[in-house]
Every structure is written in C-alpha cells, then in structure tokens.
XYZ file of N, CA and C in Angstrom:
846
model
N 24.954 18.066 90.358
C 24.215 17.203 91.281
C 23.061 18.014 91.855
N 21.862 17.409 91.884
C 20.686 18.095 92.422
C 20.795 18.237 93.926
N 20.181 19.365 94.519
C 20.208 19.637 95.954
C 18.818 20.022 96.414
N 18.626 19.859 97.770
C 17.364 20.314 98.365
C 17.387 21.831 98.467
N 16.183 22.429 98.626
C 16.069 23.895 98.616
C 16.675 24.547 99.850
N 16.455 24.001 101.054
C 16.860 24.695 102.282
C 18.264 24.317 102.732
N 18.509 23.043 103.021
C 19.811 22.628 103.555
C 20.809 22.287 102.467
N 20.339 22.308 101.208
C 21.218 22.012 100.087
C 21.803 20.585 100.174
N 20.958 19.614 100.560
C 21.406 18.216 100.640
C 21.411 17.611 99.244
N 22.356 16.728 99.014
C 22.429 16.049 97.716
C 21.271 15.064 97.590
N 20.757 14.957 96.350
C 19.692 13.984 96.108
C 19.812 13.482 94.676
N 19.249 12.256 94.470
C 19.289 11.651 93.134
C 18.136 12.187 92.318
N 18.429 12.700 91.136
C 17.409 13.261 90.245
C 17.743 12.815 88.836
N 17.138 11.642 88.412
C 17.469 11.113 87.085
C 17.188 12.096 85.970
N 16.155 12.971 86.169
C 15.795 13.911 85.102
C 16.848 14.979 84.968
N 17.231 15.573 86.119
C 18.189 16.679 86.078
C 19.610 16.195 85.870
N 19.939 15.011 86.498
C 21.343 14.586 86.477
C 21.614 13.454 85.491
N 20.545 12.854 84.982
C 20.718 11.674 84.100
C 21.523 10.593 84.811
N 21.282 10.484 86.114
C 22.049 9.511 86.922
C 21.089 8.892 87.922
N 20.960 7.567 87.917
C 20.042 6.877 88.820
C 20.743 6.316 90.040
N 22.008 6.525 90.164
C 22.760 5.981 91.304
C 22.996 7.056 92.322
N 23.237 6.699 93.595
C 23.495 7.625 94.700
C 24.800 7.204 95.343
N 25.819 8.026 95.252
C 27.151 7.707 95.766
C 27.146 7.901 97.259
N 27.292 6.773 97.984
C 27.251 6.847 99.452
C 28.460 7.579 99.983
N 29.610 7.330 99.430
C 30.839 7.934 99.983
C 30.816 9.448 99.888
N 30.372 9.953 98.788
C 30.432 11.419 98.625
C 29.106 12.090 98.939
N 28.019 11.548 98.425
C 26.748 12.229 98.554
C 26.139 12.026 99.928
N 26.116 10.790 100.444
C 25.511 10.537 101.751
C 26.334 11.178 102.841
N 27.619 10.960 102.795
C 28.471 11.576 103.827
C 28.425 13.104 103.745
N 28.347 13.631 102.544
C 28.247 15.101 102.411
C 26.979 15.629 103.034
N 25.869 14.853 102.893
C 24.617 15.301 103.505
C 24.735 15.323 105.017
N 25.389 14.240 105.600
C 25.543 14.224 107.064
C 26.359 15.432 107.537
N 27.367 15.774 106.801
C 28.197 16.926 107.211
C 27.386 18.226 107.185
N 26.540 18.411 106.202
C 25.727 19.633 106.131
C 24.734 19.705 107.276
N 24.112 18.541 107.615
C 23.141 18.514 108.721
C 23.835 18.828 110.028
N 25.000 18.258 110.232
C 25.738 18.480 111.474
C 26.129 19.954 111.614
N 26.531 20.595 110.502
C 26.931 22.011 110.545
C 25.744 22.915 110.910
N 24.584 22.658 110.328
C 23.397 23.459 110.633
C 22.946 23.263 112.059
N 23.088 22.014 112.592
C 22.701 21.752 113.977
C 23.562 22.555 114.932
N 24.858 22.678 114.609
C 25.755 23.464 115.467
C 25.333 24.940 115.482
N 24.883 25.449 114.346
C 24.431 26.849 114.298
C 23.190 27.063 115.143
N 22.252 26.172 115.132
C 21.031 26.310 115.931
C 21.311 26.256 117.417
N 22.294 25.526 117.828
C 22.619 25.461 119.264
C 23.038 26.822 119.804
N 23.633 27.701 118.984
C 24.101 29.016 119.464
C 23.026 30.077 119.448
N 21.802 29.809 118.953
C 20.739 30.805 118.874
C 19.759 30.653 120.025
N 19.117 31.847 120.398
C 18.133 31.876 121.475
C 16.820 31.302 120.967
N 16.209 30.476 121.844
C 14.901 29.923 121.505
C 13.833 30.923 121.887
N 12.641 30.878 121.306
C 11.565 31.794 121.697
C 11.259 31.722 123.183
N 11.289 30.545 123.759
C 11.004 30.421 125.183
C 12.070 31.122 126.013
N 13.312 30.983 125.606
C 14.390 31.626 126.362
C 14.327 33.136 126.263
N 14.012 33.653 125.065
C 13.917 35.104 124.895
C 12.800 35.677 125.740
N 11.644 35.007 125.834
C 10.530 35.493 126.639
C 10.887 35.515 128.106
N 11.606 34.495 128.558
C 12.012 34.435 129.963
C 12.920 35.602 130.319
N 13.853 35.914 129.417
C 14.748 37.043 129.685
C 13.987 38.367 129.688
N 12.994 38.542 128.824
C 12.201 39.770 128.793
C 11.407 39.936 130.074
N 10.813 38.829 130.575
C 10.062 38.897 131.829
C 10.964 39.282 132.986
N 12.162 38.760 132.985
C 13.111 39.062 134.062
C 13.495 40.544 134.046
N 13.721 41.122 132.857
C 14.088 42.539 132.752
C 12.935 43.438 133.184
N 11.687 43.093 132.845
C 10.530 43.886 133.237
C 10.358 43.904 134.739
N 10.522 42.756 135.380
C 10.392 42.677 136.835
C 11.446 43.536 137.517
N 12.660 43.546 136.988
C 13.731 44.351 137.586
C 13.422 45.838 137.460
N 12.854 46.271 136.325
C 12.523 47.680 136.127
C 11.431 48.127 137.083
N 10.408 47.288 137.295
C 9.338 47.638 138.230
C 9.868 47.765 139.645
N 10.729 46.860 140.020
C 11.297 46.902 141.368
C 12.109 48.183 141.576
N 12.866 48.613 140.553
C 13.683 49.832 140.660
C 12.787 51.070 140.798
N 11.701 51.119 140.007
C 10.793 52.265 140.071
C 10.101 52.348 141.416
N 9.678 51.221 141.964
C 9.022 51.219 143.274
C 9.962 51.709 144.360
N 11.214 51.307 144.259
C 12.193 51.749 145.259
C 12.379 53.258 145.216
N 12.441 53.861 144.022
C 12.648 55.304 143.894
C 11.448 56.093 144.394
N 10.239 55.597 144.121
C 9.037 56.274 144.612
C 8.973 56.233 146.127
N 9.340 55.130 146.697
C 9.329 55.005 148.156
C 10.335 55.949 148.799
N 11.474 56.127 148.155
C 12.497 57.022 148.709
C 12.116 58.487 148.587
N 11.205 58.869 147.643
C 10.871 60.279 147.433
C 10.147 60.875 148.622
N 9.368 60.176 149.317
C 8.661 60.673 150.480
C 7.481 61.536 150.089
N 6.878 62.159 151.075
C 5.706 62.987 150.851
C 6.106 64.464 150.773
N 5.250 65.317 150.105
C 5.458 66.762 150.066
C 5.192 67.330 151.446
N 6.197 68.033 152.010
C 6.091 68.505 153.394
C 5.509 69.909 153.490
N 5.707 70.794 152.452
C 5.159 72.150 152.507
C 5.057 72.720 151.099
N 4.091 73.655 150.926
C 3.920 74.388 149.681
C 3.725 75.852 150.038
N 4.604 76.706 149.505
C 4.526 78.148 149.787
C 4.516 78.415 151.291
N 5.404 77.662 152.014
C 5.557 77.796 153.475
C 4.326 77.347 154.254
N 3.435 76.606 153.597
C 2.274 76.062 154.293
C 2.501 74.571 154.499
N 2.211 74.074 155.711
C 2.393 72.659 156.028
C 1.096 72.079 156.557
N 1.068 70.785 156.582
C -0.104 70.110 157.125
C -1.219 69.999 156.113
N -2.408 69.793 156.656
C -3.592 69.634 155.814
C -4.138 71.022 155.503
N -3.755 71.600 154.359
C -4.161 72.959 154.009
C -4.834 72.938 152.641
N -5.546 74.038 152.367
C -6.156 74.238 151.056
C -5.276 75.220 150.282
N -4.744 74.773 149.156
C -3.855 75.615 148.360
C -4.661 76.549 147.467
N -4.143 77.774 147.316
C -4.764 78.757 146.423
C -3.949 78.873 145.138
N -4.498 79.645 144.176
C -3.777 79.842 142.912
C -2.452 80.546 143.137
N -2.444 81.469 144.118
C -1.202 82.194 144.396
C -0.137 81.278 144.971
N -0.563 80.204 145.735
C 0.407 79.291 146.347
C 1.225 78.556 145.295
N 0.627 78.292 144.160
C 1.335 77.538 143.123
C 1.734 78.433 141.946
N 1.649 79.761 142.132
C 2.103 80.690 141.100
C 1.118 80.931 139.984
N -0.129 80.529 140.136
C -1.120 80.733 139.085
C -1.808 82.082 139.263
N -2.419 82.611 138.202
C -3.123 83.882 138.245
C -4.479 83.693 138.910
N -4.837 84.635 139.804
C -6.149 84.573 140.440
C -7.200 85.052 139.449
N -8.451 84.672 139.633
C -9.503 85.166 138.736
C -9.588 86.686 138.714
N -9.419 87.302 139.910
C -9.489 88.768 139.965
C -8.344 89.401 139.190
N -7.132 88.857 139.405
C -5.972 89.397 138.690
C -6.081 89.204 137.196
N -6.588 88.042 136.790
C -6.749 87.787 135.360
C -7.748 88.752 134.740
N -8.832 89.062 135.476
C -9.833 89.986 134.964
C -9.272 91.396 134.845
N -8.457 91.796 135.842
C -7.853 93.128 135.794
C -6.949 93.274 134.575
N -6.157 92.244 134.308
C -5.260 92.311 133.155
C -6.043 92.298 131.844
N -7.117 91.537 131.803
C -7.933 91.504 130.593
C -8.590 92.859 130.349
N -9.072 93.493 131.432
C -9.703 94.807 131.298
C -8.697 95.852 130.830
N -7.477 95.784 131.388
C -6.442 96.736 130.985
C -6.055 96.541 129.524
N -5.969 95.279 129.096
C -5.635 94.999 127.695
C -6.715 95.542 126.765
N -7.985 95.409 127.177
C -9.081 95.937 126.366
C -9.012 97.455 126.271
N -8.704 98.113 127.414
C -8.591 99.573 127.412
C -7.448 100.036 126.522
N -6.318 99.323 126.589
C -5.171 99.683 125.745
C -5.510 99.552 124.266
N -6.247 98.500 123.927
C -6.621 98.298 122.526
C -7.539 99.416 122.035
N -8.478 99.838 122.886
C -9.385 100.917 122.496
C -8.638 102.237 122.346
N -7.688 102.489 123.255
C -6.928 103.737 123.191
C -6.005 103.786 121.979
N -5.610 102.621 121.479
C -4.674 102.568 120.345
C -5.388 102.604 119.005
N -6.716 102.650 118.993
C -7.459 102.643 117.736
C -8.547 103.701 117.781
N -9.038 104.066 116.610
C -10.110 105.039 116.500
C -11.385 104.341 116.042
N -12.528 104.758 116.563
C -13.786 104.172 116.099
C -14.089 104.614 114.674
N -14.960 103.916 114.015
C -15.319 104.248 112.636
C -15.967 105.620 112.537
N -16.558 106.089 113.641
C -17.215 107.391 113.611
C -16.237 108.545 113.740
N -14.937 108.261 113.968
C -13.937 109.323 114.077
C -13.394 109.442 115.485
N -12.384 110.285 115.635
C -11.759 110.480 116.934
C -10.560 111.391 116.815
N -9.791 111.475 117.891
C -8.635 112.369 117.961
C -7.379 111.575 118.257
N -6.321 111.828 117.494
C -5.009 111.232 117.745
C -4.170 112.273 118.461
N -3.782 111.987 119.707
C -3.052 112.972 120.503
C -1.548 112.877 120.336
N -1.029 111.735 119.903
C 0.414 111.574 119.738
C 0.842 111.743 118.293
N 2.114 111.460 118.036
C 2.643 111.533 116.676
C 2.035 110.425 115.817
N 1.834 110.726 114.544
C 1.236 109.773 113.616
C 2.171 109.601 112.426
N 2.675 108.390 112.240
C 3.584 108.097 111.126
C 2.830 107.298 110.066
N 2.785 107.826 108.857
C 2.126 107.156 107.732
C 3.194 106.833 106.695
N 3.418 105.550 106.433
C 4.492 105.148 105.524
C 4.011 104.990 104.087
N 2.705 104.891 103.878
C 2.169 104.743 102.528
C 1.435 106.016 102.119
N 0.776 105.988 100.987
C 0.054 107.159 100.493
C -1.131 107.459 101.411
N -1.271 108.729 101.805
C -2.378 109.159 102.656
C -3.481 109.725 101.759
N -4.595 109.014 101.699
C -5.699 109.402 100.825
C -6.908 109.784 101.667
N -7.485 110.944 101.386
C -8.681 111.411 102.077
C -9.738 111.714 101.022
N -10.845 110.992 101.082
C -11.936 111.139 100.123
C -11.415 111.071 98.687
N -10.553 110.103 98.438
C -10.046 109.878 97.093
C -8.959 110.833 96.652
N -8.496 111.706 97.531
C -7.470 112.684 97.165
C -6.158 112.343 97.858
N -5.071 112.398 97.087
C -3.732 112.137 97.608
C -3.264 113.383 98.349
N -3.379 113.349 99.690
C -3.144 114.545 100.499
C -1.711 115.049 100.358
N -0.739 114.161 100.514
C 0.657 114.590 100.484
C 1.048 115.142 99.116
N 0.557 114.517 98.052
C 0.883 115.019 96.716
C 0.308 116.414 96.507
N -0.903 116.645 97.005
C -1.501 117.968 96.854
C -0.762 119.004 97.690
N -0.293 118.602 98.884
C 0.491 119.528 99.712
C 1.791 119.888 99.005
N 2.467 118.881 98.458
C 3.720 119.136 97.739
C 3.480 120.034 96.530
N 2.359 119.802 95.826
C 2.043 120.616 94.655
C 1.791 122.070 95.051
N 1.050 122.265 96.155
C 0.780 123.622 96.625
C 2.068 124.321 97.061
N 2.944 123.561 97.709
C 4.225 124.132 98.140
C 5.062 124.555 96.938
N 5.108 123.702 95.907
C 5.882 124.032 94.715
C 5.291 125.232 93.998
N 3.957 125.328 93.988
C 3.316 126.482 93.360
C 3.722 127.770 94.068
N 3.819 127.724 95.407
C 4.266 128.891 96.161
C 5.702 129.262 95.834
N 6.554 128.239 95.692
C 7.961 128.488 95.334
C 8.051 129.129 93.954
N 7.278 128.589 92.997
C 7.296 129.135 91.636
C 6.775 130.573 91.610
N 5.702 130.831 92.365
C 5.135 132.179 92.398
C 6.132 133.176 92.989
N 6.845 132.761 94.020
C 7.832 133.645 94.640
C 8.946 133.981 93.659
N 9.388 132.958 92.893
C 10.439 133.192 91.904
C 9.970 134.175 90.835
N 8.719 134.061 90.401
C 8.186 134.965 89.388
C 8.116 136.400 89.902
N 7.732 136.569 91.166
C 7.666 137.912 91.751
C 9.060 138.519 91.846
N 10.027 137.703 92.278
C 11.414 138.178 92.375
C 11.923 138.600 91.001
N 11.655 137.781 89.985
C 12.105 138.111 88.631
C 11.475 139.417 88.146
N 10.195 139.629 88.463
C 9.510 140.847 88.025
C 10.091 142.082 88.707
N 10.378 141.976 90.003
C 10.962 143.114 90.731
C 12.323 143.473 90.152
N 13.141 142.444 89.911
C 14.480 142.694 89.375
C 14.419 143.261 87.959
N 13.443 142.807 87.165
C 13.314 143.308 85.796
C 12.918 144.782 85.763
N 12.274 145.259 86.818
C 11.835 146.654 86.881
C 12.823 147.529 87.638
N 14.055 146.999 87.802
C 15.100 147.804 88.422
C 15.238 147.613 89.912
N 14.424 146.758 90.499
C 14.541 146.502 91.927
C 15.598 145.458 92.221
N 15.714 145.121 93.486
C 16.684 144.106 93.910
C 15.987 143.169 94.892
N 15.719 141.947 94.443
C 14.994 140.988 95.280
C 15.610 139.611 95.134
N 15.350 138.758 96.127
C 15.872 137.391 96.139
C 14.807 136.468 96.706
N 14.861 135.194 96.303
C 13.912 134.222 96.850
C 14.155 133.983 98.335
N 15.297 134.415 98.837
C 15.552 134.304 100.276
C 14.798 135.367 101.067
N 14.283 136.401 100.371
C 13.493 137.432 101.047
C 12.174 136.844 101.537
N 11.706 137.332 102.669
C 10.397 136.911 103.163
C 9.309 137.557 102.316
N 8.083 137.038 102.463
C 6.981 137.621 101.705
C 6.746 139.069 102.117
N 6.935 139.392 103.397
C 6.765 140.774 103.849
C 7.799 141.689 103.197
N 9.045 141.197 103.074
C 10.094 141.994 102.430
C 9.785 142.200 100.954
N 9.324 141.131 100.280
C 8.971 141.263 98.870
C 7.821 142.249 98.679
N 6.868 142.238 99.598
C 5.748 143.173 99.508
C 6.240 144.613 99.585
N 7.192 144.858 100.496
C 7.744 146.212 100.618
C 8.518 146.609 99.365
N 9.230 145.652 98.764
C 10.004 145.961 97.563
C 9.104 146.195 96.357
N 7.957 145.520 96.324
C 7.006 145.760 95.234
C 6.517 147.207 95.274
N 6.290 147.710 96.486
C 5.810 149.086 96.628
C 6.853 150.100 96.157
N 8.118 149.680 96.175
C 9.182 150.587 95.752
C 9.398 150.566 94.242
N 8.815 149.548 93.584
C 9.001 149.426 92.136
C 8.124 150.452 91.422
N 8.656 151.045 90.372
C 7.911 152.031 89.603
C 8.777 153.252 89.330
N 8.190 154.285 88.822
C 8.911 155.510 88.505
C 9.326 156.219 89.790
N 10.617 156.444 89.917
C 11.142 157.206 91.049
C 11.486 158.614 90.555
N 11.277 159.563 91.400
C 11.527 160.935 90.972
C 12.033 161.769 92.133
N 12.616 162.893 91.776
C 13.120 163.856 92.766
C 13.184 165.234 92.103
N 13.166 166.273 92.927
C 13.299 167.641 92.396
C 14.104 168.473 93.383
N 14.614 169.582 92.882
C 15.419 170.452 93.729
C 15.821 171.714 92.994
N 16.671 172.484 93.628
C 17.162 173.737 93.030
C 18.674 173.748 93.044
N 19.248 174.590 92.174
C 20.700 174.732 92.111
C 21.044 176.106 91.554
N 22.147 176.655 92.003
C 22.617 177.967 91.544
C 23.977 177.807 90.888
N 24.140 178.450 89.749
C 25.422 178.382 89.048
C 25.985 179.791 88.887
N 27.291 179.876 88.894
C 27.969 181.146 88.630
C 28.388 181.192 87.170
N 29.032 182.297 86.809
C 29.428 182.452 85.409
C 30.273 181.280 84.939
N 29.942 180.812 83.767
C 30.718 179.782 83.072
C 30.886 178.501 83.891
N 29.888 178.070 84.627
C 29.996 176.827 85.403
C 28.679 176.070 85.340
N 28.705 174.851 85.809
C 27.508 174.024 85.899
C 27.319 173.566 87.343
N 26.606 172.445 87.532
C 26.397 171.924 88.894
C 26.189 170.412 88.829
N 26.396 169.783 89.983
C 26.213 168.333 90.124
C 25.077 168.063 91.103
N 24.261 167.074 90.790
C 23.224 166.580 91.707
C 23.601 165.152 92.094
N 23.696 164.873 93.403
C 24.043 163.539 93.902
C 23.052 163.123 94.986
N 23.172 161.876 95.427
C 22.345 161.380 96.530
C 20.996 160.836 96.122
N 20.742 160.739 94.816
C 19.479 160.135 94.396
C 19.539 158.613 94.571
N 18.384 157.975 94.687
C 18.326 156.511 94.841
C 18.109 155.813 93.506
N 18.337 156.510 92.413
C 18.121 155.941 91.086
C 18.990 156.701 90.088
N 19.115 156.135 88.895
C 19.802 156.813 87.801
C 18.747 157.450 86.908
N 18.764 158.752 86.734
C 17.715 159.427 85.971
C 17.742 159.046 84.492
N 16.545 158.930 83.925
C 16.427 158.801 82.467
C 15.574 159.927 81.880
N 15.126 160.832 82.763
C 14.397 162.027 82.333
C 14.767 163.184 83.269
N 15.229 164.316 82.678
C 15.612 165.492 83.477
C 15.058 166.733 82.771
N 14.431 167.587 83.559
C 13.923 168.873 83.040
C 14.430 169.980 83.962
N 14.887 171.083 83.366
C 15.468 172.177 84.153
C 14.945 173.505 83.598
N 14.628 174.429 84.527
C 14.189 175.769 84.101
C 14.787 176.820 85.041
N 14.818 178.081 84.550
C 15.367 179.190 85.337
C 14.269 179.737 86.238
N 14.637 180.075 87.482
C 13.693 180.670 88.436
C 14.353 181.902 89.053
N 13.639 182.565 89.953
C 14.201 183.706 90.674
C 14.264 184.960 89.818
N 15.302 185.754 90.017
C 15.442 187.046 89.345
C 15.597 186.920 87.840
N 15.963 185.733 87.392
C 16.192 185.558 85.962
C 15.072 184.748 85.301
N 13.925 184.680 85.974
C 12.845 183.865 85.432
C 12.264 184.447 84.154
N 12.526 185.749 83.909
C 12.032 186.347 82.666
C 12.776 185.818 81.455
N 13.962 185.289 81.684
C 14.701 184.670 80.596
C 14.101 183.284 80.335
N 13.788 183.048 79.135
C 13.176 181.771 78.790
C 14.274 180.748 78.532
N 14.473 179.884 79.548
C 15.518 178.853 79.451
C 14.897 177.493 79.769
N 15.293 176.520 79.027
C 14.797 175.159 79.248
C 15.892 174.172 78.853
N 16.080 173.192 79.706
C 17.047 172.122 79.412
C 16.338 170.785 79.610
N 16.464 169.900 78.635
C 15.735 168.622 78.675
C 16.703 167.474 78.386
N 16.489 166.380 79.162
C 17.222 165.135 78.888
C 16.213 163.988 78.918
N 16.216 163.183 77.868
C 15.356 161.998 77.822
C 16.142 160.855 77.197
N 16.331 159.825 77.964
C 17.048 158.662 77.446
C 16.202 157.912 76.428
N 14.889 157.885 76.625
C 14.005 157.108 75.772
C 13.975 157.650 74.343
N 13.935 158.982 74.203
C 13.831 159.570 72.847
C 15.101 160.328 72.461
N 16.168 160.125 73.215
C 17.497 160.649 72.864
C 17.501 162.183 72.751
N 17.083 162.841 73.829
C 17.152 164.308 73.924
C 18.170 164.687 74.977
N 18.996 165.708 74.671
C 19.982 166.183 75.644
C 20.452 167.576 75.179
N 19.674 168.612 75.575
C 20.015 169.958 75.100
C 19.566 171.023 76.101
N 20.118 172.240 75.861
C 19.781 173.436 76.648
C 19.453 174.545 75.662
N 18.304 175.244 75.896
C 17.906 176.351 75.021
C 17.515 177.541 75.883
N 18.108 178.716 75.553
C 17.812 179.952 76.297
C 17.618 181.102 75.295
N 16.699 182.007 75.672
C 16.456 183.178 74.798
C 16.313 184.406 75.689
N 17.089 185.445 75.369
C 17.063 186.707 76.121
C 16.934 187.841 75.109
N 15.701 188.264 74.931
C 15.479 189.283 73.904
C 15.703 188.701 72.531
N 16.693 189.308 71.854
C 17.002 188.830 70.516
C 18.120 187.804 70.511
N 18.674 187.520 71.702
C 19.787 186.577 71.810
C 19.244 185.191 72.144
N 19.735 184.209 71.438
C 19.279 182.833 71.656
C 20.484 181.911 71.759
N 20.373 180.961 72.698
C 21.438 179.971 72.883
C 20.837 178.562 72.765
N 21.551 177.698 72.112
C 21.142 176.286 72.021
C 22.409 175.434 72.118
N 22.455 174.587 73.152
C 23.635 173.754 73.398
C 23.170 172.306 73.578
N 23.849 171.378 72.965
C 23.523 169.958 73.100
C 24.481 169.273 74.076
N 24.036 168.094 74.530
C 24.845 167.231 75.422
C 25.268 167.976 76.684
N 24.284 168.564 77.350
C 24.573 169.323 78.573
C 24.408 168.462 79.828
N 23.769 167.279 79.712
C 23.527 166.406 80.867
C 24.422 165.166 80.793
N 24.888 164.758 81.952
C 25.598 163.481 82.083
C 24.983 162.725 83.262
N 24.079 161.747 83.014
C 23.476 160.991 84.125
C 24.521 160.135 84.846
N 24.336 159.947 86.143
C 25.181 159.066 86.961
C 24.286 158.064 87.684
N 24.904 157.148 88.425
C 24.132 156.126 89.139
C 23.203 156.739 90.176
N 23.586 157.860 90.763
C 22.766 158.454 91.832
C 22.536 159.954 91.614
N 22.488 160.382 90.341
C 22.239 161.805 90.079
C 22.580 162.178 88.646
N 23.075 163.422 88.470
C 23.450 163.865 87.123
C 24.364 165.093 87.233
N 25.034 165.387 86.118
C 25.857 166.586 85.977
C 25.228 167.470 84.899
N 25.246 168.797 85.166
C 24.728 169.756 84.183
C 25.813 170.794 83.920
N 26.167 170.991 82.647
C 27.247 171.926 82.327
C 27.113 172.352 80.866
N 27.006 173.713 80.646
C 26.965 174.236 79.269
C 28.142 175.170 78.986
N 29.105 175.170 79.882
C 30.345 175.907 79.622
C 30.168 177.413 79.619
N 30.685 178.110 78.612
C 30.731 179.581 78.588
C 29.396 180.225 78.264
N 28.417 179.447 77.891
C 27.134 180.027 77.499
C 26.155 180.144 78.657
N 26.625 180.205 79.857
C 25.746 180.318 81.013
C 26.222 181.454 81.912
N 25.261 182.089 82.577
C 25.577 183.149 83.525
C 25.126 182.711 84.902
N 25.099 183.650 85.813
C 24.694 183.315 87.176
C 23.177 183.176 87.208
N 22.732 181.918 87.165
C 21.306 181.631 87.168
C 20.967 180.725 88.343
N 19.682 180.777 88.740
C 19.143 179.825 89.722
C 18.162 178.920 88.978
N 18.377 177.630 89.129
C 17.578 176.656 88.384
C 16.724 175.807 89.335
N 15.595 175.368 88.820
C 14.787 174.319 89.460
C 14.811 173.109 88.522
N 15.072 171.953 89.099
C 15.201 170.760 88.260
C 14.252 169.650 88.739
N 13.910 168.803 87.808
C 13.075 167.623 88.085
C 13.734 166.432 87.391
N 13.906 165.324 88.131
C 14.537 164.117 87.578
C 13.683 162.904 87.930
N 13.608 161.971 86.990
C 12.841 160.734 87.208
C 13.606 159.570 86.593
N 13.326 158.351 87.144
C 14.023 157.180 86.632
C 13.349 155.897 87.056
C-alpha cells in the first residue's frame, strides 16, 4: 500500500498498487490513528516561543545575581596602608620603579660585558673550560701540546736507554737534573794506586766503582831496575805477567782476576818482594 513521505499515511495509488479503491475501515482509520499519535508527540515538545521566554527569564536572573554580588563587594578602603584620596605609586602596587628598572638594566649590561671578550682581545681572569677542539690560527693547540709532551717522554726514554747501555743506571722516574748528572758519569772510569807483595804472594784491589776491563802493572821503588810488566785486556784477551832480571826471564799467564769493584793479582812462586804501581780502567 502506498504511503505519504512524512506521516506515512495510506493513500490510493493505482500505478503502484494496481488498486483504485480506498478501504475506509483499514486505510482511513489507520490514517486517523497515525495523525493522532503524531499530535500527541508535538504536545510534549517546547515551542520556539516558549524556549525564548525561558531563555529571557534565565538571563534576567543572572544579571540580578551579578548586580547583587557587586553591590556587596563595597569599595577599596586602602592600598599599601594608604587610605582616602591618594595617588598610588609603582611601589604601592608592587611594580618596578623607572629608576630601579634602569639600575637592573645597567647591571645586566655590565654583567654581559664582563662575561664576554671584545673582538679586539682581552683577559680572562677566571678558569676557562673548553669542551671542544681549541684552535688558534688554524692550529690544534691541545694536539700540539700532547705531541710535544709525548716527544719529551720519548726523548727521556732514549736517554735512559743510552745511559744504561753504557753501564750506567738510570730510570724514567729520574728527574732531568738527575739524568744530566748520570750522563756526566758515563764513559771510561779509571783508577790507579800502589801495592806491595811479599815472597810468593799477590794482592787484592777493592773499592772501585767499576769492574776493570783493562789493567796495567809495573814495578817501582828499589826494584824498578827489574823490567816487569803485567797486562790485562778483556777486549783483546790479554792476561799475563812478564819479568826479566839479567839473564832470568819469567812469563806467567792468567795472573789477573777482575771483580765487580776491583781485581786480584797473583803469580804464585814466581814473585818476590816487589812494590807495584797499577792502573785500571773500565
């Protein structure tokens, strides 16, 4: 059955329904029921006129409430302990005075100048922390300082190694002044002295600051007319004693025994009471 668009009332539509009759009992009465139902719904809704009236009433009540609160607030009786008809200053309401504002601005400017250097240069009196690479005229300052420091460390190690290689005793813990003194001590060390032997004996030399690698000995005193010579050389492997008295000649090998701080000289039964002068180097 065909219906209207809004209220959905029944209507006769021969084209859609192929029916030219209109049933009063069902269709007409059904339409009355639909109209009556919609009318009941409209009775429960607010009309535009009623809604406007309620809005006007609410606005008037709000204005009345606000006026009452303003009236109850009263007038300001004092500001910063001042009453009556007075002229308020910036200080009365907690604001900055022009003079005070200028003083603070001047101080801020001075602080900014003190915290920076002009382009023409200046002096930094406090500590300066640089977290990135410090470059001066295109040169990495810290890297060059580190390189110079390492070069000094390497040079010190080389000097220590050279002193030790030449028989000295040095360490990188030594100061430069100590190393300088030890360098002066490096080189050929030598000593000389005299010794007297009795029949069939030799002698010991101690207290030297080195181990000899060259020793020369000759007879002196009352027996200097006897031609005697004793030589020790570690470099060319010499170690002998030779003496000649007239037609008598003595030659003895391995007469020297070097020690850490001196040497021993002994030729056994082929020696008499002689006085010797000796020279040792190392």
